[in-house]
Tab-separated table of C-alpha atoms in Angstrom:
chain	number	residue	atom	x	y	z
A	1	UNK	CA	3.635	-7.052	-27.329
A	2	UNK	CA	0.860	-5.334	-25.349
A	3	UNK	CA	0.405	-8.544	-23.364
A	4	UNK	CA	4.033	-8.252	-22.238
A	5	UNK	CA	3.791	-4.552	-21.339
A	6	UNK	CA	0.439	-4.283	-19.550
A	7	UNK	CA	1.282	-6.209	-16.321
A	8	UNK	CA	4.310	-3.992	-15.692
A	9	UNK	CA	2.267	-0.839	-16.306
A	10	UNK	CA	-0.474	-2.025	-13.944
A	11	UNK	CA	1.879	-3.105	-11.145
A	12	UNK	CA	3.899	0.093	-11.550
A	13	UNK	CA	0.718	2.152	-11.075
A	14	UNK	CA	-0.304	0.084	-8.023
A	15	UNK	CA	1.936	2.106	-5.708
A	16	UNK	CA	0.162	5.306	-6.715
A	17	UNK	CA	-3.195	3.595	-6.083
A	18	UNK	CA	-2.001	2.506	-2.618
A	19	UNK	CA	-0.920	6.043	-1.731
A	20	UNK	CA	-4.263	7.478	-2.866
A	21	UNK	CA	-6.252	4.730	-1.139
A	22	UNK	CA	-4.566	5.495	2.178
A	23	UNK	CA	-6.329	8.870	2.145
A	24	UNK	CA	-9.566	7.010	2.904
A	25	UNK	CA	-8.705	3.802	4.734
A	26	UNK	CA	-6.045	2.396	7.076
A	27	UNK	CA	-3.275	0.071	5.822
A	28	UNK	CA	-4.842	-3.177	7.083
A	29	UNK	CA	-8.195	-2.292	5.558
A	30	UNK	CA	-6.548	-1.419	2.249
A	31	UNK	CA	-4.835	-4.810	2.084
A	32	UNK	CA	-8.012	-6.693	2.989
A	33	UNK	CA	-10.110	-4.745	0.469
A	34	UNK	CA	-7.693	-5.146	-2.450
A	35	UNK	CA	-7.468	-8.907	-1.864
A	36	UNK	CA	-11.268	-9.113	-1.588
A	37	UNK	CA	-11.744	-7.253	-4.883
A	38	UNK	CA	-9.002	-9.281	-6.561
A	39	UNK	CA	-10.520	-12.558	-5.364
A	40	UNK	CA	-13.990	-11.543	-6.619
A	41	UNK	CA	-12.526	-10.527	-9.993
A	42	UNK	CA	-10.603	-13.787	-10.465
A	43	UNK	CA	-13.790	-15.701	-9.624
A	44	UNK	CA	-15.177	-14.466	-12.965
A	45	UNK	CA	-12.528	-16.482	-14.837
A	46	UNK	CA	-13.557	-20.152	-15.350
A	47	UNK	CA	-9.898	-21.257	-15.202
A	48	UNK	CA	-9.733	-20.150	-11.546
A	49	UNK	CA	-11.979	-23.045	-10.530
A	50	UNK	CA	-9.660	-25.743	-11.866
A	51	UNK	CA	-9.262	-28.238	-8.973
A	52	UNK	CA	-6.121	-28.251	-6.839
A	53	UNK	CA	-5.256	-31.524	-5.090
A	54	UNK	CA	-5.695	-31.606	-1.315
A	55	UNK	CA	-2.041	-32.585	-0.835
A	56	UNK	CA	-0.984	-29.195	-2.238
A	57	UNK	CA	-3.193	-27.052	-0.001
A	58	UNK	CA	-0.413	-26.694	2.556
A	59	UNK	CA	1.686	-24.946	-0.079
A	60	UNK	CA	-1.310	-22.789	-1.035
A	61	UNK	CA	-1.634	-21.630	2.588
A	62	UNK	CA	2.034	-20.659	2.652
A	63	UNK	CA	1.535	-18.762	-0.610
A	64	UNK	CA	-1.435	-16.909	0.883
A	65	UNK	CA	0.821	-15.632	3.657
A	66	UNK	CA	4.029	-15.010	1.689
A	67	UNK	CA	2.581	-13.757	-1.612
A	68	UNK	CA	-0.456	-11.843	-0.383
A	69	UNK	CA	-1.193	-11.335	3.323
A	70	UNK	CA	2.296	-10.300	4.492
A	71	UNK	CA	3.800	-8.332	1.549
A	72	UNK	CA	0.540	-6.603	0.616
A	73	UNK	CA	0.280	-5.460	4.237
A	74	UNK	CA	3.862	-4.190	4.270
A	75	UNK	CA	3.480	-1.889	1.260
A	76	UNK	CA	0.729	0.425	2.615
A	77	UNK	CA	2.464	0.651	5.995
A	78	UNK	CA	5.695	1.498	4.148
A	79	UNK	CA	3.963	4.156	2.053
A	80	UNK	CA	2.936	5.944	5.251
A	81	UNK	CA	6.676	6.501	5.746
A	82	UNK	CA	8.213	6.765	2.263
A	83	UNK	CA	6.951	7.875	-1.144
A	84	UNK	CA	5.090	5.706	-3.646
A	85	UNK	CA	7.921	6.385	-6.132
A	86	UNK	CA	10.562	5.041	-3.748
A	87	UNK	CA	8.413	1.996	-2.947
A	88	UNK	CA	8.019	1.213	-6.638
A	89	UNK	CA	11.706	1.766	-7.392
A	90	UNK	CA	12.760	-0.628	-4.646
A	91	UNK	CA	10.476	-3.213	-6.240
A	92	UNK	CA	12.949	-3.252	-9.099
A	93	UNK	CA	15.013	-5.440	-6.757
A	94	UNK	CA	12.340	-8.154	-6.777
A	95	UNK	CA	14.228	-10.428	-9.257
A	96	UNK	CA	17.379	-10.060	-7.146
A	97	UNK	CA	15.722	-11.293	-3.963
A	98	UNK	CA	13.935	-14.082	-5.845
A	99	UNK	CA	17.289	-15.292	-7.190
A	100	UNK	CA	18.997	-15.078	-3.791
A	101	UNK	CA	16.205	-17.085	-2.146
A	102	UNK	CA	16.183	-19.667	-4.969
A	103	UNK	CA	19.957	-20.182	-4.695
A	104	UNK	CA	19.735	-20.489	-0.913
A	105	UNK	CA	16.916	-23.049	-1.044
A	106	UNK	CA	18.750	-25.054	-3.720
A	107	UNK	CA	22.005	-24.848	-1.711
A	108	UNK	CA	23.710	-23.838	-4.948
A	109	UNK	CA	25.925	-20.836	-5.662
A	110	UNK	CA	24.871	-18.676	-8.638
A	111	UNK	CA	26.915	-18.694	-11.837
A	112	UNK	CA	29.505	-15.968	-12.303
A	113	UNK	CA	27.229	-14.026	-14.673
A	114	UNK	CA	24.271	-14.121	-12.306
A	115	UNK	CA	26.522	-13.272	-9.347
A	116	UNK	CA	27.782	-10.206	-11.222
A	117	UNK	CA	24.206	-9.134	-11.943
A	118	UNK	CA	23.300	-9.623	-8.286
A	119	UNK	CA	26.219	-7.474	-7.167
A	120	UNK	CA	25.241	-4.653	-9.543
A	121	UNK	CA	21.559	-4.919	-8.619
A	122	UNK	CA	22.182	-4.904	-4.880
A	123	UNK	CA	24.434	-1.865	-5.256
A	124	UNK	CA	21.575	-0.140	-7.073
A	125	UNK	CA	19.146	-1.136	-4.315
A	126	UNK	CA	21.473	0.410	-1.728
A	127	UNK	CA	21.615	3.639	-3.752
A	128	UNK	CA	17.807	3.790	-3.965
A	129	UNK	CA	17.415	3.306	-0.226
A	130	UNK	CA	20.341	5.468	0.897
A	131	UNK	CA	18.581	8.879	1.073
A	132	UNK	CA	15.578	7.400	2.933
A	133	UNK	CA	17.804	5.542	5.387
A	134	UNK	CA	19.393	8.859	6.348
A	135	UNK	CA	16.085	10.724	6.616
A	136	UNK	CA	15.136	9.365	10.050
A	137	UNK	CA	13.902	6.222	11.762
A	138	UNK	CA	10.420	6.386	10.178
A	139	UNK	CA	11.780	6.392	6.611
A	140	UNK	CA	14.287	3.663	7.485
A	141	UNK	CA	11.438	1.551	8.872
A	142	UNK	CA	9.528	2.047	5.603
A	143	UNK	CA	12.502	0.810	3.577
A	144	UNK	CA	12.877	-2.193	5.906
A	145	UNK	CA	9.194	-3.080	5.382
A	146	UNK	CA	9.604	-2.979	1.590
A	147	UNK	CA	12.713	-5.174	1.710
A	148	UNK	CA	10.919	-7.640	4.010
A	149	UNK	CA	8.074	-7.810	1.476
A	150	UNK	CA	10.552	-8.506	-1.346
A	151	UNK	CA	12.148	-11.352	0.615
A	152	UNK	CA	8.645	-12.734	1.191
A	153	UNK	CA	7.944	-12.543	-2.553
A	154	UNK	CA	11.202	-14.374	-3.249
A	155	UNK	CA	10.207	-17.284	-1.000
A	156	UNK	CA	6.669	-17.312	-2.418
A	157	UNK	CA	7.915	-17.531	-6.008
A	158	UNK	CA	10.016	-20.577	-5.137
A	159	UNK	CA	6.940	-22.271	-3.642
A	160	UNK	CA	4.632	-21.208	-6.476
A	161	UNK	CA	6.768	-22.419	-9.366
A	162	UNK	CA	5.914	-26.126	-9.153
A	163	UNK	CA	2.244	-25.458	-8.313
A	164	UNK	CA	1.826	-23.160	-11.301
A	165	UNK	CA	3.472	-25.686	-13.611
A	166	UNK	CA	0.929	-28.302	-12.533
A	167	UNK	CA	-2.274	-26.245	-12.250
A	168	UNK	CA	-1.604	-22.935	-13.982
A	169	UNK	CA	-1.209	-19.583	-12.240
A	170	UNK	CA	-4.826	-18.461	-11.892
A	171	UNK	CA	-6.252	-21.422	-9.871
A	172	UNK	CA	-3.313	-21.235	-7.460
A	173	UNK	CA	-3.510	-17.453	-7.028
A	174	UNK	CA	-7.301	-17.513	-6.556
A	175	UNK	CA	-7.099	-20.061	-3.758
A	176	UNK	CA	-4.181	-18.290	-2.117
A	177	UNK	CA	-6.220	-15.076	-2.151
A	178	UNK	CA	-9.139	-16.886	-0.518
A	179	UNK	CA	-6.941	-17.932	2.404
A	180	UNK	CA	-5.320	-14.464	2.525
A	181	UNK	CA	-8.787	-12.953	2.976
A	182	UNK	CA	-9.234	-15.005	6.128
A	183	UNK	CA	-5.769	-14.042	7.384
A	184	UNK	CA	-6.237	-10.300	6.811
A	185	UNK	CA	-9.890	-10.036	7.916
A	186	UNK	CA	-9.353	-9.618	11.713
A	187	UNK	CA	-7.360	-6.393	11.269
A	188	UNK	CA	-8.785	-5.398	7.898
A	189	UNK	CA	-12.500	-5.320	8.694
A	190	UNK	CA	-12.194	-2.766	11.565
A	191	UNK	CA	-10.231	-0.456	9.226
A	192	UNK	CA	-12.876	-0.980	6.547
A	193	UNK	CA	-15.686	-0.013	8.914
A	194	UNK	CA	-13.795	3.111	10.027
A	195	UNK	CA	-12.958	4.267	6.475
A	196	UNK	CA	-13.826	7.798	5.326
A	197	UNK	CA	-14.719	7.395	1.692
A	198	UNK	CA	-14.234	9.821	-1.172
A	199	UNK	CA	-14.508	9.184	-4.905
A	200	UNK	CA	-10.836	9.326	-5.863
A	201	UNK	CA	-9.558	6.901	-3.192
A	202	UNK	CA	-12.485	4.563	-3.920
A	203	UNK	CA	-11.683	4.446	-7.629
A	204	UNK	CA	-7.981	3.922	-6.895
A	205	UNK	CA	-8.746	1.013	-4.556
A	206	UNK	CA	-11.097	-0.503	-7.134
A	207	UNK	CA	-8.349	-0.260	-9.775
A	208	UNK	CA	-5.813	-1.694	-7.319
A	209	UNK	CA	-8.007	-4.724	-6.619
A	210	UNK	CA	-9.343	-5.398	-10.117
A	211	UNK	CA	-6.189	-4.696	-12.103
A	212	UNK	CA	-3.239	-4.909	-9.699
A	213	UNK	CA	-4.416	-7.915	-7.676
A	214	UNK	CA	-6.302	-9.851	-10.378
A	215	UNK	CA	-6.063	-8.847	-14.060
A	216	UNK	CA	-2.277	-8.301	-14.067
A	217	UNK	CA	-1.790	-11.843	-12.746
A	218	UNK	CA	-4.038	-13.245	-15.489
A	219	UNK	CA	-2.172	-11.253	-18.163
A	220	UNK	CA	1.166	-12.395	-16.770
A	221	UNK	CA	0.037	-16.036	-16.846
A	222	UNK	CA	-1.197	-15.616	-20.439
A	223	UNK	CA	2.074	-13.978	-21.493
A	224	UNK	CA	4.094	-16.784	-19.868
A	225	UNK	CA	1.994	-19.357	-21.714
A	226	UNK	CA	2.409	-17.607	-25.050
A	227	UNK	CA	5.988	-16.302	-24.890
A	228	UNK	CA	7.608	-18.333	-22.101
A	229	UNK	CA	8.184	-17.398	-18.476
A	230	UNK	CA	11.603	-15.795	-19.056
A	231	UNK	CA	10.374	-13.375	-21.710
A	232	UNK	CA	7.149	-12.605	-19.829
A	233	UNK	CA	9.082	-11.729	-16.672
A	234	UNK	CA	10.701	-8.811	-18.517
A	235	UNK	CA	7.518	-6.838	-17.816
A	236	UNK	CA	8.710	-6.384	-14.209
A	237	UNK	CA	11.427	-4.005	-15.489
A	238	UNK	CA	8.655	-1.469	-16.125
A	239	UNK	CA	7.434	-1.408	-12.506
A	240	UNK	CA	10.015	0.963	-10.957
A	241	UNK	CA	10.037	3.260	-14.003
A	242	UNK	CA	6.230	3.615	-14.010
A	243	UNK	CA	6.100	4.084	-10.226
A	244	UNK	CA	8.759	6.797	-10.416
A	245	UNK	CA	7.038	8.636	-13.279
A	246	UNK	CA	3.595	8.568	-11.614
A	247	UNK	CA	4.911	9.483	-8.165
A	248	UNK	CA	6.718	12.549	-9.511
A	249	UNK	CA	4.092	13.737	-12.012
A	250	UNK	CA	0.818	12.873	-10.260
A	251	UNK	CA	1.713	13.204	-6.582
A	252	UNK	CA	4.566	15.707	-7.013
A	253	UNK	CA	6.833	13.510	-4.887
A	254	UNK	CA	10.448	14.568	-4.537
A	255	UNK	CA	12.951	11.824	-5.270
A	256	UNK	CA	16.691	12.158	-4.699
A	257	UNK	CA	18.806	11.904	-7.848
A	258	UNK	CA	20.936	9.210	-6.238
A	259	UNK	CA	17.771	7.108	-5.802
A	260	UNK	CA	16.846	7.589	-9.467
A	261	UNK	CA	20.369	6.571	-10.488
A	262	UNK	CA	20.121	3.565	-8.167
A	263	UNK	CA	16.847	2.555	-9.825
A	264	UNK	CA	18.541	2.212	-13.207
A	265	UNK	CA	21.602	0.508	-11.705
A	266	UNK	CA	19.250	-1.994	-10.055
A	267	UNK	CA	17.457	-2.609	-13.354
A	268	UNK	CA	20.816	-3.080	-15.076
A	269	UNK	CA	21.693	-5.750	-12.525
A	270	UNK	CA	18.389	-7.539	-13.075
A	271	UNK	CA	18.960	-7.375	-16.849
A	272	UNK	CA	22.460	-8.838	-16.457
A	273	UNK	CA	21.020	-11.705	-14.407
A	274	UNK	CA	18.322	-12.360	-17.002
A	275	UNK	CA	20.913	-12.314	-19.780
A	276	UNK	CA	23.213	-14.689	-17.898
A	277	UNK	CA	20.384	-17.137	-17.127
A	278	UNK	CA	19.338	-17.307	-20.798
A	279	UNK	CA	22.792	-18.476	-21.952
């Protein structure tokens, strides 16, 4: 059971780590550093070095952009404009966007049960974002960045599915991170050199890289292998709840009640989709 819970706890805490890390380093440097630490951590796992055929490297490059370089850059920029709690709560919509993208790519309409779950989940997403959208152009831009990252994740998951079935998750993720390092280095290294370090942001960035960018992916892959992908994916329901709890208690962030209600509506929609897809 712990194997199913831990990835959600880690990814839920990642938004707090991002917010704390931004106290020391710019957004581009944060993204570059977390990918660098994650890549170095995954290198310690022998399974990461399983060969990937040359014909699939094109897909790996797309994954590096859509799973790592772009969305992981969007989140720190977004958190300069909106709270870590709101960022994490909006990530509860991740399964919704993944389903929408998958249906679009397959040119197939979702079943009635999944469509109902999508409608509920998207309504919840709108409720989460509503207070920020009315708080000014900066907050609205932050919400737009988060939603763009979620769309990117949805496309990446569609690309990753067949690769992970053939090679396993860790070898694919490790190589995608290697390419993402190259993509994020031009803007990331200047931020890294200009960083103003303190202990707390350093430890948060270390945790973000080791756990959020590496270990959680390994745990998720292990859980999928042991319990099946559908059951393992339930861990993502913890992400918005953990992000909300940490944002409010640790950073004393203020979150509108309508956003909190939207978070649980969004999770209900994702649960309805999961239930419909299992029947």
